[in-house]
Coordinates of C-alpha atoms in Angstrom, one line a residue:
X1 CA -13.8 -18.1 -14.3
X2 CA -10.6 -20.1 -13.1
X3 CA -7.2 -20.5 -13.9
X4 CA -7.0 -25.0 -15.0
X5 CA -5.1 -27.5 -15.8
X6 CA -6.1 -30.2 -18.4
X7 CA -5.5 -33.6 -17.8
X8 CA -5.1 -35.4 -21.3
X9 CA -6.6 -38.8 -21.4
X10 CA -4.4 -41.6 -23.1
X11 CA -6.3 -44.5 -21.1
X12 CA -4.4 -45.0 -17.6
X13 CA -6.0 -46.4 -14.8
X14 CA -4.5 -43.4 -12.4
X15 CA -5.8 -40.4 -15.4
X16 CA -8.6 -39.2 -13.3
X17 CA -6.6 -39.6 -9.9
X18 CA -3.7 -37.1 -11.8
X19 CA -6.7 -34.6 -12.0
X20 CA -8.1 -35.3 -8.5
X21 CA -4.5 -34.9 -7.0
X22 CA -4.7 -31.1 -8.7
X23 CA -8.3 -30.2 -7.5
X24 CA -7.5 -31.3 -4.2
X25 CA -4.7 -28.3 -4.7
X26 CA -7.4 -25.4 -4.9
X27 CA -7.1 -25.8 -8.7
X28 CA -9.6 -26.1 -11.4
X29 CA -8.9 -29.6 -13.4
X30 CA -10.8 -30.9 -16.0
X31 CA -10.1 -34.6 -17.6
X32 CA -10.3 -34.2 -21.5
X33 CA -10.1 -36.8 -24.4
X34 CA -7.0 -36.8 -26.4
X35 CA -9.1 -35.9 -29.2
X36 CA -10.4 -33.2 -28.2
X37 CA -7.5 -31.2 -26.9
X38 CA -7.7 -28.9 -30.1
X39 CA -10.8 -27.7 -28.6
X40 CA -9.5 -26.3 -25.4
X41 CA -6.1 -24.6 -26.6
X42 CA -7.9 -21.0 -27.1
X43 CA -9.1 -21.2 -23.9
X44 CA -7.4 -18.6 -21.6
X45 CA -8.2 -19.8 -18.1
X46 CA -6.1 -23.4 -19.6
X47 CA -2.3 -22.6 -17.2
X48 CA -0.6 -26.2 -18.1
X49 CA -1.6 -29.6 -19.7
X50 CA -0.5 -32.8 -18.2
X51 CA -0.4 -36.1 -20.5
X52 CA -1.5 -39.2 -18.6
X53 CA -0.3 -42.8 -18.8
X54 CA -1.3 -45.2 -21.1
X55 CA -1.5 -49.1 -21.9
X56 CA -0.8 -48.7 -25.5
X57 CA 3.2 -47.9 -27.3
X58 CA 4.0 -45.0 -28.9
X59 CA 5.7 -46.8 -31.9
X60 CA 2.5 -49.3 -32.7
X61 CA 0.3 -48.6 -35.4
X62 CA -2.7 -46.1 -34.8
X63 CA -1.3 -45.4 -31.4
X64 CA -3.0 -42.4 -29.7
X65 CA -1.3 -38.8 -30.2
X66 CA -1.8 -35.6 -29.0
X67 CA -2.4 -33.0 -31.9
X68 CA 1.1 -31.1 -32.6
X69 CA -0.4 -27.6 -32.3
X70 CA -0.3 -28.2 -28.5
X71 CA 3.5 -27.8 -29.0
X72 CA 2.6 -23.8 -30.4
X73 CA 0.9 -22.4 -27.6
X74 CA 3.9 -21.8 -25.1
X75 CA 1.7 -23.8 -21.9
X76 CA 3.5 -25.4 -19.9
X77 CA 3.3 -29.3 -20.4
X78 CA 4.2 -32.3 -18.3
X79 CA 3.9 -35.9 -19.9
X80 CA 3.8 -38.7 -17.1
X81 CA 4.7 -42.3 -18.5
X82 CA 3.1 -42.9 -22.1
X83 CA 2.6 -39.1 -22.0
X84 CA 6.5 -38.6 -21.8
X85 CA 7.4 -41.2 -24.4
X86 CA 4.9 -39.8 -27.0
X87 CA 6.1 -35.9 -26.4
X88 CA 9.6 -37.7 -27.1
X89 CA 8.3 -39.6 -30.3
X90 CA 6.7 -36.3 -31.5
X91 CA 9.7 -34.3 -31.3
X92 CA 11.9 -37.4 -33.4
X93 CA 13.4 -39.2 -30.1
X94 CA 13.5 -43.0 -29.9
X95 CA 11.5 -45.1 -27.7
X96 CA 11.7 -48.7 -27.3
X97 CA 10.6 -52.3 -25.6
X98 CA 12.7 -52.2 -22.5
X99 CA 14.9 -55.6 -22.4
X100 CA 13.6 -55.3 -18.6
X101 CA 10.1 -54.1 -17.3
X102 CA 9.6 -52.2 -14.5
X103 CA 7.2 -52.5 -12.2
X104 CA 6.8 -51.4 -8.5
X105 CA 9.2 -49.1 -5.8
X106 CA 11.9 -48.0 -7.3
X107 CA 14.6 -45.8 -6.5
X108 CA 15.1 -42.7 -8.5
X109 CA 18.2 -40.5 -8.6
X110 CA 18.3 -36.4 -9.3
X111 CA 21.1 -35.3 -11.5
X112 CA 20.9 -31.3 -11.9
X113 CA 18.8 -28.5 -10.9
X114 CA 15.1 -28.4 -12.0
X115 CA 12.1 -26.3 -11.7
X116 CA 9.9 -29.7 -11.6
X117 CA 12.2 -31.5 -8.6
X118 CA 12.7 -28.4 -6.4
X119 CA 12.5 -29.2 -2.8
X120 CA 12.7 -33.3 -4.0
X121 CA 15.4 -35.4 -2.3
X122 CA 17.6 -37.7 -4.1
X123 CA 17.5 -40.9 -4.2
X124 CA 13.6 -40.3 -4.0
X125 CA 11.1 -43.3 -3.9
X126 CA 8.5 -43.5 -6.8
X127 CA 6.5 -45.9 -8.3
X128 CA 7.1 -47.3 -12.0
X129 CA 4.5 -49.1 -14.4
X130 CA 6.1 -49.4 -17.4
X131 CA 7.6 -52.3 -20.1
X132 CA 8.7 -49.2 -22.4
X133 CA 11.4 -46.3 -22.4
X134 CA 13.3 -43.8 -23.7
X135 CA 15.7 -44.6 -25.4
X136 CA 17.2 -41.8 -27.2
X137 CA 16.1 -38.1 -26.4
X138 CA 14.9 -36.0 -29.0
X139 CA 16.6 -32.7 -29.5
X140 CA 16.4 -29.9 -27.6
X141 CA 15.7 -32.5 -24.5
X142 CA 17.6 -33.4 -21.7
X143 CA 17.8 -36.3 -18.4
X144 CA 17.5 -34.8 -14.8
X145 CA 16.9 -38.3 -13.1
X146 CA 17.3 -41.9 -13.7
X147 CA 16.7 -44.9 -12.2
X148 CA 18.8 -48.3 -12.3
X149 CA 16.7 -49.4 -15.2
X150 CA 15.5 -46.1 -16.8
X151 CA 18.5 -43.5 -17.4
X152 CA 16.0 -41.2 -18.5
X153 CA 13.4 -41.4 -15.2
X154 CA 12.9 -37.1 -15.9
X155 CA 13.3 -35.1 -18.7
X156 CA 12.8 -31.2 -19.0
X157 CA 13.5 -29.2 -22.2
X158 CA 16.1 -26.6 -22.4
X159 CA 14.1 -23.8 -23.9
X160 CA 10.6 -25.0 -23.8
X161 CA 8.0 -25.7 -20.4
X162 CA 8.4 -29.4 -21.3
X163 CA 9.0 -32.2 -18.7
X164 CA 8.1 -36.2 -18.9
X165 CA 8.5 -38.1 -15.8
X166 CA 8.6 -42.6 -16.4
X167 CA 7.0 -43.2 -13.3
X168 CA 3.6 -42.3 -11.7
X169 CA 3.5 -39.0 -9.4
X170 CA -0.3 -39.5 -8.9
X171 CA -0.1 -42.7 -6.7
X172 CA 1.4 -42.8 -2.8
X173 CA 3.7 -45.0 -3.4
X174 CA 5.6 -42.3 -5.2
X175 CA 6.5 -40.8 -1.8
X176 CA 7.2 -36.7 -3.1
X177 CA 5.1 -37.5 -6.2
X178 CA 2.6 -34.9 -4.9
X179 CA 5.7 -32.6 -4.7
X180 CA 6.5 -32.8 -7.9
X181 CA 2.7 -31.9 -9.5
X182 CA 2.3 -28.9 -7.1
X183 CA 6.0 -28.0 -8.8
X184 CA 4.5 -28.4 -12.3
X185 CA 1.0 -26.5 -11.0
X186 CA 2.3 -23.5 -8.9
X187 CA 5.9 -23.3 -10.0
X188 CA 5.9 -23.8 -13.9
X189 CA 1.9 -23.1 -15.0
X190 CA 1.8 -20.6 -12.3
X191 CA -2.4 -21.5 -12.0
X192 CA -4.1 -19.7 -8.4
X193 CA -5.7 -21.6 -5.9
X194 CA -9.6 -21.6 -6.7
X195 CA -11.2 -24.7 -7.0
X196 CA -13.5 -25.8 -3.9
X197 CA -16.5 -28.1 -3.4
X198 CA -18.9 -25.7 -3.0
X199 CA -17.9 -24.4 -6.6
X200 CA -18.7 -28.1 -7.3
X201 CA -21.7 -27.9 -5.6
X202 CA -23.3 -24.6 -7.4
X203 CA -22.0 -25.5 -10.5
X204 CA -23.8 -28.9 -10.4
X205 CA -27.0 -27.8 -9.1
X206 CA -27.0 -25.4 -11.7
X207 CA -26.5 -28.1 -14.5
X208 CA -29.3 -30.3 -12.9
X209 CA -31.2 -27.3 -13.0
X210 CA -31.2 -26.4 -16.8
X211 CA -31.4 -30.1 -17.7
X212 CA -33.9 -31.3 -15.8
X213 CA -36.2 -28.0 -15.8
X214 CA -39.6 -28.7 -15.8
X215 CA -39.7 -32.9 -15.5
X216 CA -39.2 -35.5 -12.8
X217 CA -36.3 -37.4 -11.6
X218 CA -36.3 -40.9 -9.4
X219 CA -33.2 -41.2 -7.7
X220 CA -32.0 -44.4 -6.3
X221 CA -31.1 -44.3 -2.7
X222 CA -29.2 -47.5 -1.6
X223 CA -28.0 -45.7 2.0
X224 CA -24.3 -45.6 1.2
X225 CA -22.5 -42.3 0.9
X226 CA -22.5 -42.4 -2.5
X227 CA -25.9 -42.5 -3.5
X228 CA -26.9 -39.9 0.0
X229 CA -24.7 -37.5 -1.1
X230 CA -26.5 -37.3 -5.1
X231 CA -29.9 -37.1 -2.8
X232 CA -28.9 -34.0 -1.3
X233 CA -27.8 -32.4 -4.7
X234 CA -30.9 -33.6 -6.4
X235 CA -32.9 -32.4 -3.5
X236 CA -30.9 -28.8 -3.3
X237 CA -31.4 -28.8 -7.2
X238 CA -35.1 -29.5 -7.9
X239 CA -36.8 -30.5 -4.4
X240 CA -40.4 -32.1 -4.8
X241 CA -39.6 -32.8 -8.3
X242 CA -37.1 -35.5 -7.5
X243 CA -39.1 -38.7 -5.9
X244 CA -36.3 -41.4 -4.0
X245 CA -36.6 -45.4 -4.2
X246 CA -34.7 -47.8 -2.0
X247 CA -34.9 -51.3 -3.6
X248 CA -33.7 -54.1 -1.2
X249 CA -32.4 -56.7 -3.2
X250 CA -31.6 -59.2 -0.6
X251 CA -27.8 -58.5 -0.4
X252 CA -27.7 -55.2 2.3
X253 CA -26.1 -54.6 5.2
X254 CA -27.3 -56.7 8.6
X255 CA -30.7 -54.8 8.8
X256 CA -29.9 -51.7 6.5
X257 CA -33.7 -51.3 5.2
X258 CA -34.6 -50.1 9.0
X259 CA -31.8 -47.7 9.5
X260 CA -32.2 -46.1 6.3
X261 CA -36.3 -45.9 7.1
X262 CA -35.2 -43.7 10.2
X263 CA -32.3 -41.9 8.6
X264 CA -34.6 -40.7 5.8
X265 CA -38.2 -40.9 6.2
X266 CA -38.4 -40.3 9.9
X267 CA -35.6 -38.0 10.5
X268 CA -35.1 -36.0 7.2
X269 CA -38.7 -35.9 5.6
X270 CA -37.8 -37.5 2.3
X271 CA -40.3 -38.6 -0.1
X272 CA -39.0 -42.1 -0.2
X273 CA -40.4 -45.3 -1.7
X274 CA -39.5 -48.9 -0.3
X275 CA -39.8 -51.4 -2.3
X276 CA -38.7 -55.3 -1.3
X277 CA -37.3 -57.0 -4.6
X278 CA -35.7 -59.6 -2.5
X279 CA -37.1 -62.8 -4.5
X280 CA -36.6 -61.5 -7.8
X281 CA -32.7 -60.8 -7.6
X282 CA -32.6 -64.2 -6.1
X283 CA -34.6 -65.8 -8.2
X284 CA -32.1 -64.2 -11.0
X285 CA -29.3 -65.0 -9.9
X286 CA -30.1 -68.8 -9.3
X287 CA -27.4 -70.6 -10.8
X288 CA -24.8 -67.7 -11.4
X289 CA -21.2 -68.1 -10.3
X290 CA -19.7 -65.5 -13.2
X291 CA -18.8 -62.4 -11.4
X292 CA -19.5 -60.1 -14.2
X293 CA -22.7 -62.2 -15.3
X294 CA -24.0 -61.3 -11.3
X295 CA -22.8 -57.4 -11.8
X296 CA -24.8 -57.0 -14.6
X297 CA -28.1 -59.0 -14.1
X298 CA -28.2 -56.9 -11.0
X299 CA -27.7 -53.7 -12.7
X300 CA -30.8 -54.7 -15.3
X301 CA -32.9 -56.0 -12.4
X302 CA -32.2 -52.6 -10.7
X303 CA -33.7 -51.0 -13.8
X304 CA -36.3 -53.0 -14.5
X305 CA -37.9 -52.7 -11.0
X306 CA -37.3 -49.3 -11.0
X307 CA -38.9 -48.7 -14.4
X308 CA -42.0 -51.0 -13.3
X309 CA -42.7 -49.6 -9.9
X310 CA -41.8 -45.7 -10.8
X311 CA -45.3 -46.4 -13.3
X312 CA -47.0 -46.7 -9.9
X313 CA -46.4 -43.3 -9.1
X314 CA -46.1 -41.2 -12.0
X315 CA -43.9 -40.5 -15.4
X316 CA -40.1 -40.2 -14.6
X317 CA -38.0 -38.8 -17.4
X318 CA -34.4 -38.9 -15.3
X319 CA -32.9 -41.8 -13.1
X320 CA -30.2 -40.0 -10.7
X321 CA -27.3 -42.7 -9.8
X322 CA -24.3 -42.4 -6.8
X323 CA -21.9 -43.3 -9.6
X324 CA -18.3 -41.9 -8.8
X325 CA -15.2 -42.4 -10.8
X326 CA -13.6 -45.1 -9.7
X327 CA -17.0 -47.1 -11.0
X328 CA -16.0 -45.3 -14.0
X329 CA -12.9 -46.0 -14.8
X330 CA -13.0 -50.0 -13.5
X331 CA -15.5 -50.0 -15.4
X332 CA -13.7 -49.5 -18.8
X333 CA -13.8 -45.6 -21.1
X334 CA -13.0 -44.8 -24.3
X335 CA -9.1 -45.4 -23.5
X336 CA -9.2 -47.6 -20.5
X337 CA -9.4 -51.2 -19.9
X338 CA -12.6 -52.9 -18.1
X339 CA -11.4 -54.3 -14.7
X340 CA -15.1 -54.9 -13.5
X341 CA -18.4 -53.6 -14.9
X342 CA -20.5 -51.7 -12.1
X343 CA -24.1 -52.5 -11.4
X344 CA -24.6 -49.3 -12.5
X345 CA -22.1 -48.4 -15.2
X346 CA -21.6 -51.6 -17.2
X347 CA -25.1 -53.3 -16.3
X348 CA -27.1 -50.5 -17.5
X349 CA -29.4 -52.2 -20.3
X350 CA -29.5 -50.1 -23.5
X351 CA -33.1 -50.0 -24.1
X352 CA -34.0 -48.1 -20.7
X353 CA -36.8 -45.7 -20.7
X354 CA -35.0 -43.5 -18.1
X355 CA -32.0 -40.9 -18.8
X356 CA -29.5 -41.0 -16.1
X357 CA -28.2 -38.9 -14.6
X358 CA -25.3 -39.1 -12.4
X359 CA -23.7 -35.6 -10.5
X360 CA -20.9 -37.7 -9.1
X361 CA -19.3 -39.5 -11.9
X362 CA -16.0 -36.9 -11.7
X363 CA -15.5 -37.3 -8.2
X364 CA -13.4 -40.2 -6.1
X365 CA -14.6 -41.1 -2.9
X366 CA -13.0 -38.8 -0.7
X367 CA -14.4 -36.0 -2.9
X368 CA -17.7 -37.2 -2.7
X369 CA -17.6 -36.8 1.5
X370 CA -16.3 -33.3 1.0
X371 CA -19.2 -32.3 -1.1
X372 CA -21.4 -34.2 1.4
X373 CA -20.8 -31.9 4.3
X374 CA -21.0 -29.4 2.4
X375 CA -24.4 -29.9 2.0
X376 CA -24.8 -30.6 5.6
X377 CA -25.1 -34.5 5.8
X378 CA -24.1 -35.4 9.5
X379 CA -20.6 -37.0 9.7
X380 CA -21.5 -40.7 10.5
X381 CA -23.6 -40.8 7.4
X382 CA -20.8 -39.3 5.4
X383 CA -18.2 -41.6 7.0
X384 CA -19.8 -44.7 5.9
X385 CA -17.3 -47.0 5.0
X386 CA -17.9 -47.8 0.8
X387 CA -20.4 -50.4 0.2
X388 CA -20.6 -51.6 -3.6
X389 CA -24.2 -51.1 -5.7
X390 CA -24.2 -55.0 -5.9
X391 CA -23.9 -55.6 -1.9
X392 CA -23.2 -58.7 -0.5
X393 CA -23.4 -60.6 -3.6
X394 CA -20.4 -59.9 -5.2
X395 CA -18.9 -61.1 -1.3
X396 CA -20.4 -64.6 -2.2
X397 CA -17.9 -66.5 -4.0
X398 CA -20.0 -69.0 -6.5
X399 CA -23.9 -68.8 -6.2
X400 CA -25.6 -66.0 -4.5
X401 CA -28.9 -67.6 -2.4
X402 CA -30.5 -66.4 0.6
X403 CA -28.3 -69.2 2.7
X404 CA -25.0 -67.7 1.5
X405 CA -25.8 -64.3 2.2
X406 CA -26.7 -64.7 5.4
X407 CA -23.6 -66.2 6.0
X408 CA -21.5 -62.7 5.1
X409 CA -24.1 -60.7 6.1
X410 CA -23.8 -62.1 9.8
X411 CA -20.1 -62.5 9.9
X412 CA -19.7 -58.7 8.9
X413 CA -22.2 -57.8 11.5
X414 CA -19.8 -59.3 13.9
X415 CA -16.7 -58.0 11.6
X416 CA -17.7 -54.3 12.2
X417 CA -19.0 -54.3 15.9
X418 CA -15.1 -55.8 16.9
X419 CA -13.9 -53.1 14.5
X420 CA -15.3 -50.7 16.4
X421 CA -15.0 -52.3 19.6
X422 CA -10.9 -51.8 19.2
X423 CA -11.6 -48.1 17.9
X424 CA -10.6 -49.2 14.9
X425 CA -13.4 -48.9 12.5
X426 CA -12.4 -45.3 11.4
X427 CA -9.5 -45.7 11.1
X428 CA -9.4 -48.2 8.0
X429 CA -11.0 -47.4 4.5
X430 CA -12.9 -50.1 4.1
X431 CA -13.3 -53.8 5.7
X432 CA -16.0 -57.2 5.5
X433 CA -16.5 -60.3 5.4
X434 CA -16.5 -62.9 2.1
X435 CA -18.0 -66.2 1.8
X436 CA -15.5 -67.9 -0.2
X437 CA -17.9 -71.0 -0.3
X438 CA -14.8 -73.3 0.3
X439 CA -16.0 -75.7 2.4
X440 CA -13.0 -77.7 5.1
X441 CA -13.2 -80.0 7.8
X442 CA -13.7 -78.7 11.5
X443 CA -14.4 -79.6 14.8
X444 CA -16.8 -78.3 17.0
X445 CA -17.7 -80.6 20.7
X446 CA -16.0 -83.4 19.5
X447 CA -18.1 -84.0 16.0
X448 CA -16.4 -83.4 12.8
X449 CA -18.0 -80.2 10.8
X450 CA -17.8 -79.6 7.1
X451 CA -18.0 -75.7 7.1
X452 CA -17.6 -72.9 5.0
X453 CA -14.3 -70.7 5.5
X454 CA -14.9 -67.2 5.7
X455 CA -12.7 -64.3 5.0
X456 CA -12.1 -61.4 6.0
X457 CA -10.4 -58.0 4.2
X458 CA -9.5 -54.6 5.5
X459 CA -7.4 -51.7 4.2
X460 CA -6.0 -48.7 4.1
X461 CA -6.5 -46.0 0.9
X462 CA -7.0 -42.7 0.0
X463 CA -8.9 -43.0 -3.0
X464 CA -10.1 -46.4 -3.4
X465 CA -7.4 -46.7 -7.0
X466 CA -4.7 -48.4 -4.9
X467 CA -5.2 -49.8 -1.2
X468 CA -2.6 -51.2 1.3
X469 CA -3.9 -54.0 3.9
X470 CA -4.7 -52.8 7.3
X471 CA -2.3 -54.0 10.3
X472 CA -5.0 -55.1 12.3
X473 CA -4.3 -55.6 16.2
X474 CA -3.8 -59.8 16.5
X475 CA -6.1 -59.5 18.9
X476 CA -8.8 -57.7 17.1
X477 CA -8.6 -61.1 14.3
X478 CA -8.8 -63.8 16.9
X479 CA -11.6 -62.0 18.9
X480 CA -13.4 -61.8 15.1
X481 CA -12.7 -64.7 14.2
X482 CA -13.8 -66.3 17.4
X483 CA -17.1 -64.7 17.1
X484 CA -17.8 -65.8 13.7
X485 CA -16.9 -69.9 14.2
X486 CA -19.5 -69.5 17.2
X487 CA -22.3 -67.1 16.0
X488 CA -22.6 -67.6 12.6
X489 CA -24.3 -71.1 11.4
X490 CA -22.4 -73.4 9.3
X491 CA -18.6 -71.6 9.5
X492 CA -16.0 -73.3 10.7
X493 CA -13.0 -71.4 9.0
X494 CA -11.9 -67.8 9.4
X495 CA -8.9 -66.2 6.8
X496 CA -7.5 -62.9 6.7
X497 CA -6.8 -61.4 3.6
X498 CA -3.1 -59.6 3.4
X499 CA -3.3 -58.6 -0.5
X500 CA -2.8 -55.5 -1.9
X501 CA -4.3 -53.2 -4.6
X502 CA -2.9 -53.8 -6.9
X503 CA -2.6 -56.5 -8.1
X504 CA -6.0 -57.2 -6.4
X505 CA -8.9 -55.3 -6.3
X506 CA -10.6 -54.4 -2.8
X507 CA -13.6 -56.7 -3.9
X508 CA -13.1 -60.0 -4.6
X509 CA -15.7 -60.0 -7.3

């Protein structure tokens, strides 16, 4: 057993990046309902609890709250946002609708020593999301930091191994935010450094062991890192019980079927199924412009052609997925707001023959290629840039056809071989094309064009929750962009995209 920290849930955005930001310590972290705390308070090997943000106000009716015996149990606790202003509301403090919101960089001042800012400079740089405060401590409580807007930014209490920060320590933008958690993790809760992906590894092979057991698992493999990496645990787990299906759907990388024919049937022996569904999404999707209507008819399409051509080849009980938490958590929990469904987390039809199962779903991105080589997948496969369930059609702005895929599907081609060209391609987290379907007038030999205008995103991240735009060489954007007007049939436009997330998402759909 190993010494954790719990993460409560109160329905941020950032809740499961708090407890990736801990494992990525050494440490044990587990993400737990609000609900449920009660549950885990006898449990030795629990060090601290952390309280995660929250949309909600302490002061509105039915708004969550942690149960009180947390308070009795001497751990170490650290509320972060609507975590700090419901420890002060709990312990008769005041909290209020700020006069001002604040959202963004903001400077933060120290005022006095403190076990949780040791080693912190002041004015520090972190990142507030928040149109509440507090506005009168509760007793017992006092202010180590403050902001211009927020004169309680950090509070600690006198006695008790109690702190609340107003702003986010999770995200980069807070620049000694991951300062201040190891403070909370090594210097207050005292935990040991234990945690490692081959613990992930054997623990999940183990649970996909004694659930599975006897019966037979399909497991989707689209290529990407995501859904590779769940092949090699499902393989490691169960071997010839677990049979693998690619379905192309149209919308794949410029000739992705072939390369993942040699990178799993001819290189690595897999018992893979290929099966062309090409006419069937499109046929589907005729006529669909909503972006969450096009997420989930291709998360039921994925089912239903998996459910009709896993009857060719036997009874499944199990459908593995490459599902990782940021599909999660985008795509809505108990406590946390739906910014996109997932093909395969909010199209998943209800009436599906198939359990799912999905080793993944607690891990971000950069977790997920630790795990990988870990299993011994080579580098350039783990590497991959991210490449969403849906593919290209969620890069098609308006109706997804053959015509307008072909479109992105060329221009990325040409996107990633300049990329790569300028030594850039691993260097960025994720970049391709769009098809905006905006149509503008051109000229190309002297004849007036009416083409589409295509563009084109790139950025930086760690985790995929928040993403910065990539400063791309000038060069490396008119070379693209030149390639593109000339290669690709009926463009005669080419953007870059300079927006960050947030507010946008890295998808534009």
């Amino acid at each position: 057993m190993a010494d954790k920290i719990l993460v409560c849930d109160f329905g941020s955005q950032t809740n499961r990046l708090i407890a990736r930001r801990i494992i990525e310590m050494g440490v044990k972290c587990e993400l737990i309902d609000h609900e449920t705390l009660h549950e885990h308070l006898s449990d030795s090997d629990v060090k601290g609890i952390i309280f995660s943000g929250g949309p909600h106000s302490v002061y509105e009716e039915g708004a969550m709250m942690v149960d009180p015996r947390v308070y009795d149990t001497g751990l170490p606790i650290l509320g972060i946002c609507y975590g700090m202003q419901m420890m002060t509301h709990q312990h008769k403090g005041s909290v209020k609708a700020g006069h001002t919101k604040e959202y963004g960089k903001t400077e933060m001042m120290l005022c006095g020593e403190s076990l949780l800012t040791q080693g912190m400079a002041s004015p520090t740089s972190v990142w507030m999301s928040h149109g509440d405060h507090v506005s009168v401590l509760a007793p017992g409580f006092k202010s180590k930091a403050y902001s211009f807007n927020t004169p309680f930014a950090l509070i600690e209490h006198e006695t008790q191994p109690w702190y609340g920060v107003q702003f986010h320590p999770e995200v980069t933008h807070s620049i000694e935010g991951l300062t201040l958690l190891r403070n909370f993790v090594f210097s207050i809760a005292k935990v040991k450094q234990l945690w490692k992906a081959t613990d992930f590894i054997e623990e999940e092979v183990k649970r996909i062991q004694e659930e599975v057991k006897d019966k037979k698992v399909l497991c989707a493999l689209s290529g990407g890192v995501d859904s590779s990496v769940t092949a090699s645990l499902l393989h490691k787990a169960i071997h010839d019980q677990c049979t693998f299906m690619f379905i192309d759907h149209g919308c794949m990388r410029y000739e992705e079927g072939e390369w993942i024919r040699k990178t799993f049937i001819e290189e690595r022996g897999y018992n893979l199924v290929m099966i062309d569904a090409k006419k069937r999404f499109f046929d589907a999707l005729k006529g669909v412009i909503d972006p969450e209507k096009k997420r989930k008819i291709i998360g039921e399409m994925f089912i239903r052609v998996f459910e009709e051509e896993s009857k060719k080849l036997g009874t499944f009980d199990y459908l593995a997925q490459g599902t990782l938490y940021t599909d999660v958590i985008e795509s809505g929990t108990k406590t946390a707001q739906t910014i996109k469904s997932h093909h395969n987390v909010g199209g998943l039809p209800e009436d599906m023959s198939f359990k799912i199962i999905e080793p993944l779903k607690t891990l971000f991105k950069d977790e997920a290629r630790q795990v990988g080589l870990q299993l011994g997948l080579p580098y350039e496969l783990v590497y991959r840039q991210p490449f969403p369930g849906p593919g290209l059609s969620i890069r098609v702005m308006g109706e997804v056809n053959e015509e307008s895929v072909r479109i992105v599907r060329e221009s990325d081609k040409i996107f990633k071989e300049e990329l790569i060209a300028f030594d850039l391609y691993d260097k960025i987290w994720q970049s391709f094309s769009v098809n905006t379907n905006v149509r503008s007038v051109g000229v190309m030999g002297d004849q007036r064009t009416y083409g589409v205008m295509v563009a084109l995103r790139a950025i930086t991240s760690l985790d995929g929750m928040s993403a910065d735009v990539a400063h791309l060489p000038y060069d490396c954007i008119l070379k693209v962009s030149n390639r593109i007007v000339n290669e690709v049939v009926g463009v005669n436009r080419v953007t870059y995209d300079v927006t960050s997330k947030p507010p946008a998402t890295i998808e534009w759909e």
